[in-house]
């Protein structure tokens, strides 16, 4: 089992193998993303019952929660890719790290923006400096920092090292975001979706949310693969296989 | 594992551990400051800073809300179960502000121990229920209370 995984790991380390393997997955991944997001959005925005207290404004949860979840999960993807690149000097891992940063930044921005829109009618303020919202803003800056470092060095190797270290240092922020609502007094409410007990949401409202979360995971994977493929072509443009690929196209 | 890689792995673990310990100590030292608001008991016992703008948070006590007939003035009690804090506010309350719900108020404590708020925010809980289910739950709750009172 372990040797099989090691074999797969080494194969995935080859940008060329990754490019061709993911090329076959893309249509399926695209289909899953489309079906989940379209069904989830229509179900959540039009058919799920409205909330007893918030009315229709609660429906922003169908964007806000999945985007914020992926913003946090995506940070681990970026940091782990950075660590693999740092330790094993794997080219593909560095490319994944670079590709993950802008996606994570965009999802964090969506999470903050939808939260602000929801905050005004619910709390009475767009922005409050509580622990959850502030730590989420720090997450956005960490993503932007990794992106900036990628463009700050003449040598790609230096850029990879610097961004990987920043990404690793920033991992400490993820459990803080996640637990901030339990550790401190915040305006943001505690988590609705719990891993150890039943969610504090009616099943009719929860099912479309679950579908949206699956859809966002598929969407994240899809965009990450697409970004990484562009990065592969850019960095490997002088190799023979990319030359042949471009010649074909 | 190759010794060079092992060394780099140790370095990575070291970076993450060091960052976690640093931030952990930092947030431990700042734990009171990271809290968005003070609880009513802290304010009543005088642990919250005086003569400066602070936030207080807690549950709005049922039946404590009183509105002025000719202005936007409103007063209510906020509680954390242990102590009550009287809040005065002039302005429009957020839609979700209600008795029995949580609220966070920004303002200053005056000499009489009344909290004069400049902003009132409603704190929403993590529960989401459709209106019919909420009504049914409320009815069941009332029936149960009526049953207890009658029995």
mmCIF file of C-alpha atoms in Angstrom:
data_model
loop_
_atom_site.group_PDB
_atom_site.id
_atom_site.type_symbol
_atom_site.label_atom_id
_atom_site.label_comp_id
_atom_site.label_asym_id
_atom_site.label_seq_id
_atom_site.Cartn_x
_atom_site.Cartn_y
_atom_site.Cartn_z
ATOM 1 C CA UNK A 1 0.000 0.000 0.000
ATOM 2 C CA UNK A 2 2.741 2.412 1.052
ATOM 3 C CA UNK A 3 4.887 1.577 -1.994
ATOM 4 C CA UNK A 4 1.851 2.087 -4.214
ATOM 5 C CA UNK A 5 1.292 5.502 -2.667
ATOM 6 C CA UNK A 6 4.988 6.337 -3.068
ATOM 7 C CA UNK A 7 4.829 5.359 -6.729
ATOM 8 C CA UNK A 8 1.767 7.537 -7.258
ATOM 9 C CA UNK A 9 3.412 10.390 -5.337
ATOM 10 C CA UNK A 10 6.476 10.249 -7.588
ATOM 11 C CA UNK A 11 4.364 10.049 -10.714
ATOM 12 C CA UNK A 12 2.284 13.027 -9.595
ATOM 13 C CA UNK A 13 5.542 14.847 -9.032
ATOM 14 C CA UNK A 14 6.110 14.896 -12.761
ATOM 15 C CA UNK A 15 4.408 17.978 -14.227
ATOM 16 C CA UNK A 16 3.952 16.193 -17.519
ATOM 17 C CA UNK A 17 2.203 13.199 -15.966
ATOM 18 C CA UNK A 18 0.032 15.540 -13.883
ATOM 19 C CA UNK A 19 -0.903 17.542 -16.967
ATOM 20 C CA UNK A 20 -2.074 14.513 -18.916
ATOM 21 C CA UNK A 21 -3.771 12.770 -15.959
ATOM 22 C CA UNK A 22 -5.769 15.809 -14.916
ATOM 23 C CA UNK A 23 -6.734 16.493 -18.513
ATOM 24 C CA UNK A 24 -8.846 13.335 -18.362
ATOM 25 C CA UNK A 25 -10.449 14.315 -15.030
ATOM 26 C CA UNK A 26 -11.433 17.843 -16.009
ATOM 27 C CA UNK A 27 -14.728 17.126 -17.832
ATOM 28 C CA UNK A 28 -16.001 14.979 -14.939
ATOM 29 C CA UNK A 29 -14.942 17.471 -12.324
ATOM 30 C CA UNK A 30 -16.552 20.259 -14.318
ATOM 31 C CA UNK A 31 -19.785 18.296 -14.547
ATOM 32 C CA UNK A 32 -19.901 17.594 -10.795
ATOM 33 C CA UNK A 33 -19.174 21.263 -10.040
ATOM 34 C CA UNK A 34 -21.845 22.526 -12.381
ATOM 35 C CA UNK A 35 -24.537 20.096 -11.216
ATOM 36 C CA UNK A 36 -23.839 20.690 -7.497
ATOM 37 C CA UNK A 37 -23.602 24.478 -7.728
ATOM 38 C CA UNK A 38 -26.608 24.990 -10.001
ATOM 39 C CA UNK A 39 -28.847 22.571 -8.058
ATOM 40 C CA UNK A 40 -27.606 23.852 -4.710
ATOM 41 C CA UNK A 41 -28.095 27.510 -5.628
ATOM 42 C CA UNK A 42 -31.607 27.079 -7.024
ATOM 43 C CA UNK A 43 -32.588 24.819 -4.129
ATOM 44 C CA UNK A 44 -31.070 27.083 -1.504
ATOM 45 C CA UNK A 45 -32.111 30.447 -2.913
ATOM 46 C CA UNK A 46 -35.593 29.566 -4.159
ATOM 47 C CA UNK A 47 -36.920 26.425 -2.466
ATOM 48 C CA UNK A 48 -35.406 26.186 1.005
ATOM 49 C CA UNK A 49 -37.739 27.622 3.674
ATOM 50 C CA UNK A 50 -36.919 31.097 4.962
ATOM 51 C CA UNK A 51 -35.557 31.600 8.452
ATOM 52 C CA UNK A 52 -38.038 32.410 11.229
ATOM 53 C CA UNK A 53 -36.006 35.386 12.506
ATOM 54 C CA UNK A 54 -33.881 36.557 9.594
ATOM 55 C CA UNK A 55 -36.310 35.970 6.777
ATOM 56 C CA UNK A 56 -34.696 35.687 3.376
ATOM 57 C CA UNK A 57 -31.390 37.334 4.257
ATOM 58 C CA UNK A 58 -30.188 34.066 5.816
ATOM 59 C CA UNK A 59 -29.881 32.645 2.280
ATOM 60 C CA UNK A 60 -26.468 34.244 1.921
ATOM 61 C CA UNK A 61 -25.285 31.289 4.039
ATOM 62 C CA UNK A 62 -25.348 29.208 0.850
ATOM 63 C CA UNK A 63 -22.442 31.278 -0.493
ATOM 64 C CA UNK A 64 -20.834 32.587 2.693
ATOM 65 C CA UNK A 65 -20.278 29.299 4.519
ATOM 66 C CA UNK A 66 -18.926 27.195 1.617
ATOM 67 C CA UNK A 67 -16.654 30.043 0.438
ATOM 68 C CA UNK A 68 -15.252 30.584 3.933
ATOM 69 C CA UNK A 69 -14.781 26.837 4.484
ATOM 70 C CA UNK A 70 -12.835 26.486 1.256
ATOM 71 C CA UNK A 71 -10.821 29.610 2.033
ATOM 72 C CA UNK A 72 -9.593 27.837 5.176
ATOM 73 C CA UNK A 73 -9.233 24.325 3.711
ATOM 74 C CA UNK A 74 -7.461 25.837 0.696
ATOM 75 C CA UNK A 75 -4.911 27.430 2.984
ATOM 76 C CA UNK A 76 -3.858 23.977 4.177
ATOM 77 C CA UNK A 77 -3.599 22.841 0.553
ATOM 78 C CA UNK A 78 -1.281 25.783 -0.120
ATOM 79 C CA UNK A 79 0.800 25.288 3.043
ATOM 80 C CA UNK A 80 1.156 21.515 2.617
ATOM 81 C CA UNK A 81 2.148 22.005 -1.039
ATOM 82 C CA UNK A 82 4.673 24.601 0.125
ATOM 83 C CA UNK A 83 6.107 22.195 2.724
ATOM 84 C CA UNK A 84 6.399 19.388 0.156
ATOM 85 C CA UNK A 85 8.140 21.776 -2.224
ATOM 86 C CA UNK A 86 10.474 22.888 0.548
ATOM 87 C CA UNK A 87 11.380 19.392 1.747
ATOM 88 C CA UNK A 88 11.344 17.289 -1.412
ATOM 89 C CA UNK A 89 12.116 20.082 -3.899
ATOM 90 C CA UNK A 90 9.179 18.901 -5.961
ATOM 91 C CA UNK A 91 8.495 21.296 -8.817
ATOM 92 C CA UNK A 92 4.828 20.408 -9.055
ATOM 93 C CA UNK A 93 4.230 21.159 -5.356
ATOM 94 C CA UNK A 94 5.650 24.666 -5.823
ATOM 95 C CA UNK A 95 3.327 25.203 -8.767
ATOM 96 C CA UNK A 96 0.314 24.023 -6.741
ATOM 97 C CA UNK A 97 1.263 26.405 -3.921
ATOM 98 C CA UNK A 98 1.474 29.339 -6.319
ATOM 99 C CA UNK A 99 -1.828 28.376 -7.994
ATOM 100 C CA UNK A 100 -3.687 27.954 -4.688
ATOM 101 C CA UNK A 101 -2.956 31.480 -3.409
ATOM 102 C CA UNK A 102 -5.180 33.586 -5.703
ATOM 103 C CA UNK A 103 -8.089 31.115 -5.408
ATOM 104 C CA UNK A 104 -7.882 31.236 -1.635
ATOM 105 C CA UNK A 105 -7.647 35.024 -1.665
ATOM 106 C CA UNK A 106 -10.749 35.269 -3.864
ATOM 107 C CA UNK A 107 -12.734 32.877 -1.640
ATOM 108 C CA UNK A 108 -11.686 34.769 1.507
ATOM 109 C CA UNK A 109 -12.755 38.029 -0.113
ATOM 110 C CA UNK A 110 -16.124 36.469 -1.015
ATOM 111 C CA UNK A 111 -16.525 35.254 2.570
ATOM 112 C CA UNK A 112 -15.765 38.716 3.990
ATOM 113 C CA UNK A 113 -17.932 40.510 1.448
ATOM 114 C CA UNK A 114 -21.003 38.271 1.832
ATOM 115 C CA UNK A 115 -20.556 38.469 5.606
ATOM 116 C CA UNK A 116 -20.607 42.265 5.461
ATOM 117 C CA UNK A 117 -23.758 42.300 3.325
ATOM 118 C CA UNK A 118 -25.432 39.916 5.779
ATOM 119 C CA UNK A 119 -24.096 41.768 8.818
ATOM 120 C CA UNK A 120 -25.824 45.042 8.008
ATOM 121 C CA UNK A 121 -29.442 43.780 8.156
ATOM 122 C CA UNK A 122 -28.750 41.182 10.859
ATOM 123 C CA UNK A 123 -26.364 42.826 13.316
ATOM 124 C CA UNK A 124 -26.782 46.421 12.254
ATOM 125 C CA UNK A 125 -23.181 46.905 11.081
ATOM 126 C CA UNK A 126 -21.186 45.952 7.989
ATOM 127 C CA UNK A 127 -17.967 45.474 9.871
ATOM 128 C CA UNK A 128 -17.110 44.696 13.483
ATOM 129 C CA UNK A 129 -13.570 44.065 14.719
ATOM 130 C CA UNK A 130 -14.351 40.809 16.463
ATOM 131 C CA UNK A 131 -11.964 37.849 16.584
ATOM 132 C CA UNK A 132 -13.626 35.883 13.770
ATOM 133 C CA UNK A 133 -13.790 38.714 11.264
ATOM 134 C CA UNK A 134 -10.344 40.089 12.090
ATOM 135 C CA UNK A 135 -8.658 36.682 11.825
ATOM 136 C CA UNK A 136 -10.428 36.178 8.490
ATOM 137 C CA UNK A 137 -9.006 39.516 7.299
ATOM 138 C CA UNK A 138 -5.531 38.320 8.365
ATOM 139 C CA UNK A 139 -6.135 35.207 6.233
ATOM 140 C CA UNK A 140 -6.773 37.452 3.231
ATOM 141 C CA UNK A 141 -3.508 39.317 3.903
ATOM 142 C CA UNK A 142 -1.615 36.007 4.215
ATOM 143 C CA UNK A 143 -2.907 34.908 0.828
ATOM 144 C CA UNK A 144 -2.004 38.288 -0.688
ATOM 145 C CA UNK A 145 1.431 38.035 0.963
ATOM 146 C CA UNK A 146 2.111 34.640 -0.629
ATOM 147 C CA UNK A 147 1.010 36.038 -3.994
ATOM 148 C CA UNK A 148 3.225 39.112 -3.591
ATOM 149 C CA UNK A 149 6.266 37.033 -2.596
ATOM 150 C CA UNK A 150 5.869 34.951 -5.738
ATOM 151 C CA UNK A 151 6.495 38.084 -7.794
ATOM 152 C CA UNK A 152 9.147 39.638 -5.544
ATOM 153 C CA UNK A 153 12.156 37.512 -6.492
ATOM 154 C CA UNK A 154 14.027 37.199 -9.721
ATOM 155 C CA UNK A 155 14.697 33.518 -9.076
ATOM 156 C CA UNK A 156 11.683 31.207 -8.900
ATOM 157 C CA UNK A 157 13.506 29.055 -6.349
ATOM 158 C CA UNK A 158 13.861 31.940 -3.902
ATOM 159 C CA UNK A 159 10.235 32.962 -4.459
ATOM 160 C CA UNK A 160 9.076 29.409 -3.693
ATOM 161 C CA UNK A 161 11.104 29.215 -0.474
ATOM 162 C CA UNK A 162 9.912 32.600 0.781
ATOM 163 C CA UNK A 163 6.237 31.974 0.008
ATOM 164 C CA UNK A 164 6.371 28.442 1.457
ATOM 165 C CA UNK A 165 7.743 29.780 4.751
ATOM 166 C CA UNK A 166 5.087 32.503 4.924
ATOM 167 C CA UNK A 167 2.402 29.925 4.087
ATOM 168 C CA UNK A 168 3.667 27.619 6.867
ATOM 169 C CA UNK A 169 3.840 30.368 9.472
ATOM 170 C CA UNK A 170 0.290 31.387 8.533
ATOM 171 C CA UNK A 171 -1.152 27.915 9.192
ATOM 172 C CA UNK A 172 -1.418 28.907 12.860
ATOM 173 C CA UNK A 173 -4.197 31.308 11.860
ATOM 174 C CA UNK A 174 -6.544 28.568 10.599
ATOM 175 C CA UNK A 175 -7.388 26.947 13.969
ATOM 176 C CA UNK A 176 -7.688 30.477 15.384
ATOM 177 C CA UNK A 177 -10.320 31.409 12.786
ATOM 178 C CA UNK A 178 -12.114 28.137 13.349
ATOM 179 C CA UNK A 179 -12.159 28.310 17.170
ATOM 180 C CA UNK A 180 -12.319 32.126 17.543
ATOM 181 C CA UNK A 181 -16.073 32.056 18.170
ATOM 182 C CA UNK A 182 -15.597 29.580 21.035
ATOM 183 C CA UNK A 183 -12.435 31.016 22.599
ATOM 184 C CA UNK A 184 -13.473 34.657 22.763
ATOM 185 C CA UNK A 185 -16.633 36.742 22.992
ATOM 186 C CA UNK A 186 -17.416 37.623 19.398
ATOM 187 C CA UNK A 187 -20.363 39.095 17.559
ATOM 188 C CA UNK A 188 -20.149 36.291 15.009
ATOM 189 C CA UNK A 189 -22.244 33.314 16.093
ATOM 190 C CA UNK A 190 -20.681 29.875 16.780
ATOM 191 C CA UNK A 191 -20.583 27.234 14.059
ATOM 192 C CA UNK A 192 -23.896 25.892 12.773
ATOM 193 C CA UNK A 193 -22.350 22.792 11.222
ATOM 194 C CA UNK A 194 -20.782 20.602 13.887
ATOM 195 C CA UNK A 195 -18.756 17.465 13.440
ATOM 196 C CA UNK A 196 -19.593 15.831 16.745
ATOM 197 C CA UNK A 197 -23.300 16.559 17.075
ATOM 198 C CA UNK A 198 -26.363 17.385 14.976
ATOM 199 C CA UNK A 199 -26.257 20.689 13.100
ATOM 200 C CA UNK A 200 -28.356 23.488 14.571
ATOM 201 C CA UNK A 201 -30.159 23.973 11.292
ATOM 202 C CA UNK A 202 -33.384 22.485 10.002
ATOM 203 C CA UNK A 203 -32.704 19.593 7.556
ATOM 204 C CA UNK A 204 -34.692 21.337 4.775
ATOM 205 C CA UNK A 205 -32.232 24.240 4.971
ATOM 206 C CA UNK A 206 -29.191 22.083 5.655
ATOM 207 C CA UNK A 207 -29.412 19.760 2.626
ATOM 208 C CA UNK A 208 -28.891 22.479 -0.016
ATOM 209 C CA UNK A 209 -26.032 23.868 2.104
ATOM 210 C CA UNK A 210 -24.368 20.466 2.113
ATOM 211 C CA UNK A 211 -24.740 20.303 -1.664
ATOM 212 C CA UNK A 212 -23.191 23.763 -2.011
ATOM 213 C CA UNK A 213 -20.244 22.703 0.162
ATOM 214 C CA UNK A 214 -19.643 19.632 -2.043
ATOM 215 C CA UNK A 215 -19.991 21.903 -5.080
ATOM 216 C CA UNK A 216 -17.469 24.392 -3.706
ATOM 217 C CA UNK A 217 -14.979 21.590 -2.977
ATOM 218 C CA UNK A 218 -15.355 20.375 -6.568
ATOM 219 C CA UNK A 219 -15.078 23.959 -7.843
ATOM 220 C CA UNK A 220 -11.934 24.549 -5.788
ATOM 221 C CA UNK A 221 -10.310 21.362 -7.107
ATOM 222 C CA UNK A 222 -11.278 22.255 -10.655
ATOM 223 C CA UNK A 223 -9.873 25.793 -10.510
ATOM 224 C CA UNK A 224 -6.732 24.628 -8.697
ATOM 225 C CA UNK A 225 -6.059 22.041 -11.411
ATOM 226 C CA UNK A 226 -6.725 24.571 -14.175
ATOM 227 C CA UNK A 227 -4.406 27.139 -12.557
ATOM 228 C CA UNK A 228 -1.692 24.527 -12.010
ATOM 229 C CA UNK A 229 -1.935 23.407 -15.648
ATOM 230 C CA UNK A 230 -1.339 26.958 -16.833
ATOM 231 C CA UNK A 231 1.608 27.215 -14.453
ATOM 232 C CA UNK A 232 3.021 23.916 -15.766
ATOM 233 C CA UNK A 233 2.851 25.085 -19.372
ATOM 234 C CA UNK A 234 4.454 28.398 -18.450
ATOM 235 C CA UNK A 235 7.357 26.947 -16.499
ATOM 236 C CA UNK A 236 7.954 23.945 -18.764
ATOM 237 C CA UNK A 237 7.576 25.845 -22.019
ATOM 238 C CA UNK A 238 11.131 25.048 -23.075
ATOM 239 C CA UNK A 239 10.716 21.285 -22.675
ATOM 240 C CA UNK A 240 10.090 18.986 -25.583
ATOM 241 C CA UNK A 241 6.679 17.686 -24.477
ATOM 242 C CA UNK A 242 5.205 21.163 -24.130
ATOM 243 C CA UNK A 243 6.672 22.083 -27.530
ATOM 244 C CA UNK A 244 4.977 19.039 -29.048
ATOM 245 C CA UNK A 245 1.735 19.825 -27.231
ATOM 246 C CA UNK A 246 1.728 23.393 -28.498
ATOM 247 C CA UNK A 247 2.649 22.211 -31.993
ATOM 248 C CA UNK A 248 -0.362 19.941 -31.987
ATOM 249 C CA UNK A 249 -2.724 22.638 -30.856
ATOM 250 C CA UNK B 1 14.463 9.371 4.311
ATOM 251 C CA UNK B 2 17.413 11.225 2.857
ATOM 252 C CA UNK B 3 19.309 13.110 5.626
ATOM 253 C CA UNK B 4 19.027 16.451 3.813
ATOM 254 C CA UNK B 5 15.277 16.020 3.424
ATOM 255 C CA UNK B 6 14.962 14.904 7.022
ATOM 256 C CA UNK B 7 16.746 18.082 8.078
ATOM 257 C CA UNK B 8 14.400 20.210 5.973
ATOM 258 C CA UNK B 9 11.392 18.360 7.396
ATOM 259 C CA UNK B 10 12.612 19.145 10.914
ATOM 260 C CA UNK B 11 13.044 22.783 9.876
ATOM 261 C CA UNK B 12 9.465 22.920 8.574
ATOM 262 C CA UNK B 13 8.105 21.383 11.795
ATOM 263 C CA UNK B 14 10.239 23.852 13.765
ATOM 264 C CA UNK B 15 8.836 26.846 11.842
ATOM 265 C CA UNK B 16 5.232 25.747 12.362
ATOM 266 C CA UNK B 17 5.768 24.944 16.063
ATOM 267 C CA UNK B 18 7.572 28.215 16.753
ATOM 268 C CA UNK B 19 4.880 30.244 14.969
ATOM 269 C CA UNK B 20 2.120 28.412 16.874
ATOM 270 C CA UNK B 21 3.811 28.938 20.262
ATOM 271 C CA UNK B 22 4.424 32.636 19.521
ATOM 272 C CA UNK B 23 0.873 33.305 18.427
ATOM 273 C CA UNK B 24 -0.462 31.116 21.239
ATOM 274 C CA UNK B 25 1.394 33.150 23.888
ATOM 275 C CA UNK B 26 0.418 36.392 22.191
ATOM 276 C CA UNK B 27 -3.283 35.602 22.168
ATOM 277 C CA UNK B 28 -3.024 34.295 25.745
ATOM 278 C CA UNK B 29 -1.512 37.606 26.847
ATOM 279 C CA UNK B 30 -4.137 39.557 24.923
ATOM 280 C CA UNK B 31 -7.061 37.260 25.743
ATOM 281 C CA UNK B 32 -9.067 39.995 27.485
ATOM 282 C CA UNK B 33 -8.438 42.461 24.664
ATOM 283 C CA UNK B 34 -9.469 40.047 21.938
ATOM 284 C CA UNK B 35 -12.908 39.709 23.492
ATOM 285 C CA UNK B 36 -15.282 41.963 21.617
ATOM 286 C CA UNK B 37 -17.283 42.916 24.707
ATOM 287 C CA UNK B 38 -17.423 42.799 28.493
ATOM 288 C CA UNK B 39 -20.084 40.764 30.259
ATOM 289 C CA UNK B 40 -22.561 42.672 32.476
ATOM 290 C CA UNK B 41 -21.082 41.081 35.634
ATOM 291 C CA UNK B 42 -17.598 42.402 34.760
ATOM 292 C CA UNK B 43 -18.990 45.904 34.238
ATOM 293 C CA UNK B 44 -21.127 45.863 37.389
ATOM 294 C CA UNK B 45 -18.209 44.595 39.508
ATOM 295 C CA UNK B 46 -16.036 47.393 38.121
ATOM 296 C CA UNK B 47 -13.556 45.167 36.256
ATOM 297 C CA UNK B 48 -14.231 46.961 32.972
ATOM 298 C CA UNK B 49 -12.371 50.253 32.367
ATOM 299 C CA UNK B 50 -14.258 53.419 33.401
ATOM 300 C CA UNK B 51 -14.685 56.689 31.477
ATOM 301 C CA UNK B 52 -13.813 55.145 28.140
ATOM 302 C CA UNK B 53 -15.815 53.648 25.312
ATOM 303 C CA UNK B 54 -16.353 49.929 25.787
ATOM 304 C CA UNK B 55 -18.706 47.256 24.532
ATOM 305 C CA UNK B 56 -21.068 45.218 26.647
ATOM 306 C CA UNK B 57 -22.768 42.048 25.512
ATOM 307 C CA UNK B 58 -25.441 39.751 26.833
ATOM 308 C CA UNK B 59 -29.039 38.683 26.666
ATOM 309 C CA UNK B 60 -31.752 41.352 26.602
ATOM 310 C CA UNK B 61 -33.952 40.614 29.634
ATOM 311 C CA UNK B 62 -37.557 39.683 28.798
ATOM 312 C CA UNK B 63 -39.969 42.485 29.618
ATOM 313 C CA UNK B 64 -37.241 45.019 30.378
ATOM 314 C CA UNK B 65 -37.531 47.043 27.179
ATOM 315 C CA UNK B 66 -39.146 50.466 27.556
ATOM 316 C CA UNK B 67 -39.556 52.945 24.700
ATOM 317 C CA UNK B 68 -40.187 56.664 25.050
ATOM 318 C CA UNK B 69 -43.469 57.744 23.451
ATOM 319 C CA UNK B 70 -42.109 60.951 21.863
ATOM 320 C CA UNK B 71 -38.538 60.027 20.839
ATOM 321 C CA UNK B 72 -36.300 57.168 19.734
ATOM 322 C CA UNK B 73 -35.098 56.710 23.303
ATOM 323 C CA UNK B 74 -35.146 53.146 24.542
ATOM 324 C CA UNK B 75 -33.931 51.483 27.716
ATOM 325 C CA UNK B 76 -33.426 47.814 28.466
ATOM 326 C CA UNK B 77 -31.525 45.436 30.721
ATOM 327 C CA UNK B 78 -28.727 43.217 29.483
ATOM 328 C CA UNK B 79 -27.810 40.127 31.486
ATOM 329 C CA UNK B 80 -25.272 37.301 31.513
ATOM 330 C CA UNK B 81 -27.248 35.362 34.106
ATOM 331 C CA UNK B 82 -25.256 36.725 37.037
ATOM 332 C CA UNK B 83 -25.744 40.509 36.790
ATOM 333 C CA UNK B 84 -27.987 42.990 34.997
ATOM 334 C CA UNK B 85 -26.800 46.138 33.262
ATOM 335 C CA UNK B 86 -29.161 48.975 32.388
ATOM 336 C CA UNK B 87 -28.640 50.338 28.884
ATOM 337 C CA UNK B 88 -29.941 53.637 27.499
ATOM 338 C CA UNK B 89 -29.930 54.248 23.781
ATOM 339 C CA UNK B 90 -31.384 56.777 21.387
ATOM 340 C CA UNK B 91 -31.646 55.587 17.816
ATOM 341 C CA UNK B 92 -32.980 52.899 15.554
ATOM 342 C CA UNK B 93 -32.519 49.326 16.758
ATOM 343 C CA UNK B 94 -31.500 46.568 14.308
ATOM 344 C CA UNK B 95 -34.365 44.396 13.016
ATOM 345 C CA UNK B 96 -33.198 41.332 14.880
ATOM 346 C CA UNK B 97 -32.978 43.126 18.211
ATOM 347 C CA UNK B 98 -35.521 41.569 20.576
ATOM 348 C CA UNK B 99 -36.087 40.632 24.181
ATOM 349 C CA UNK B 100 -34.639 37.227 24.961
ATOM 350 C CA UNK B 101 -32.036 37.633 22.192
ATOM 351 C CA UNK B 102 -28.381 38.557 22.537
ATOM 352 C CA UNK B 103 -27.114 42.076 21.811
ATOM 353 C CA UNK B 104 -23.791 43.908 21.838
ATOM 354 C CA UNK B 105 -23.828 47.612 22.798
ATOM 355 C CA UNK B 106 -21.050 50.174 22.394
ATOM 356 C CA UNK B 107 -20.880 53.149 24.754
ATOM 357 C CA UNK B 108 -19.811 54.411 28.158
ATOM 358 C CA UNK B 109 -20.808 53.710 31.723
ATOM 359 C CA UNK B 110 -22.037 56.861 33.482
ATOM 360 C CA UNK B 111 -21.763 57.756 37.193
ATOM 361 C CA UNK B 112 -25.156 56.177 37.963
ATOM 362 C CA UNK B 113 -23.978 52.819 36.602
ATOM 363 C CA UNK B 114 -26.143 53.139 33.511
ATOM 364 C CA UNK B 115 -24.590 52.189 30.194
ATOM 365 C CA UNK B 116 -25.169 54.954 27.650
ATOM 366 C CA UNK B 117 -24.946 53.267 24.291
ATOM 367 C CA UNK B 118 -23.981 54.954 21.038
ATOM 368 C CA UNK B 119 -24.487 51.777 18.984
ATOM 369 C CA UNK B 120 -26.618 48.684 19.471
ATOM 370 C CA UNK B 121 -25.902 45.502 17.504
ATOM 371 C CA UNK B 122 -28.025 42.368 17.493
ATOM 372 C CA UNK B 123 -26.112 39.114 17.961
ATOM 373 C CA UNK B 124 -27.571 36.257 16.022
ATOM 374 C CA UNK B 125 -27.383 32.684 17.301
ATOM 375 C CA UNK B 126 -26.327 29.669 15.251
ATOM 376 C CA UNK B 127 -29.831 28.229 14.938
ATOM 377 C CA UNK B 128 -31.733 28.300 11.682
ATOM 378 C CA UNK B 129 -35.371 27.211 11.616
ATOM 379 C CA UNK B 130 -38.207 27.684 9.125
ATOM 380 C CA UNK B 131 -41.100 29.862 10.480
ATOM 381 C CA UNK B 132 -43.585 26.959 10.723
ATOM 382 C CA UNK B 133 -41.159 24.871 12.750
ATOM 383 C CA UNK B 134 -40.362 27.857 14.988
ATOM 384 C CA UNK B 135 -44.082 28.445 15.595
ATOM 385 C CA UNK B 136 -44.682 24.774 16.344
ATOM 386 C CA UNK B 137 -41.761 24.750 18.790
ATOM 387 C CA UNK B 138 -43.044 27.887 20.513
ATOM 388 C CA UNK B 139 -46.553 26.433 20.811
ATOM 389 C CA UNK B 140 -45.232 23.171 22.230
ATOM 390 C CA UNK B 141 -43.138 25.150 24.710
ATOM 391 C CA UNK B 142 -46.134 27.228 25.785
ATOM 392 C CA UNK B 143 -48.311 24.144 26.099
ATOM 393 C CA UNK B 144 -45.672 22.493 28.255
ATOM 394 C CA UNK B 145 -45.448 25.571 30.491
ATOM 395 C CA UNK B 146 -49.229 25.771 30.722
ATOM 396 C CA UNK B 147 -49.305 22.080 31.623
ATOM 397 C CA UNK B 148 -46.721 22.623 34.356
ATOM 398 C CA UNK B 149 -48.593 25.609 35.719
ATOM 399 C CA UNK B 150 -51.910 23.710 35.640
ATOM 400 C CA UNK B 151 -50.493 20.513 37.104
#
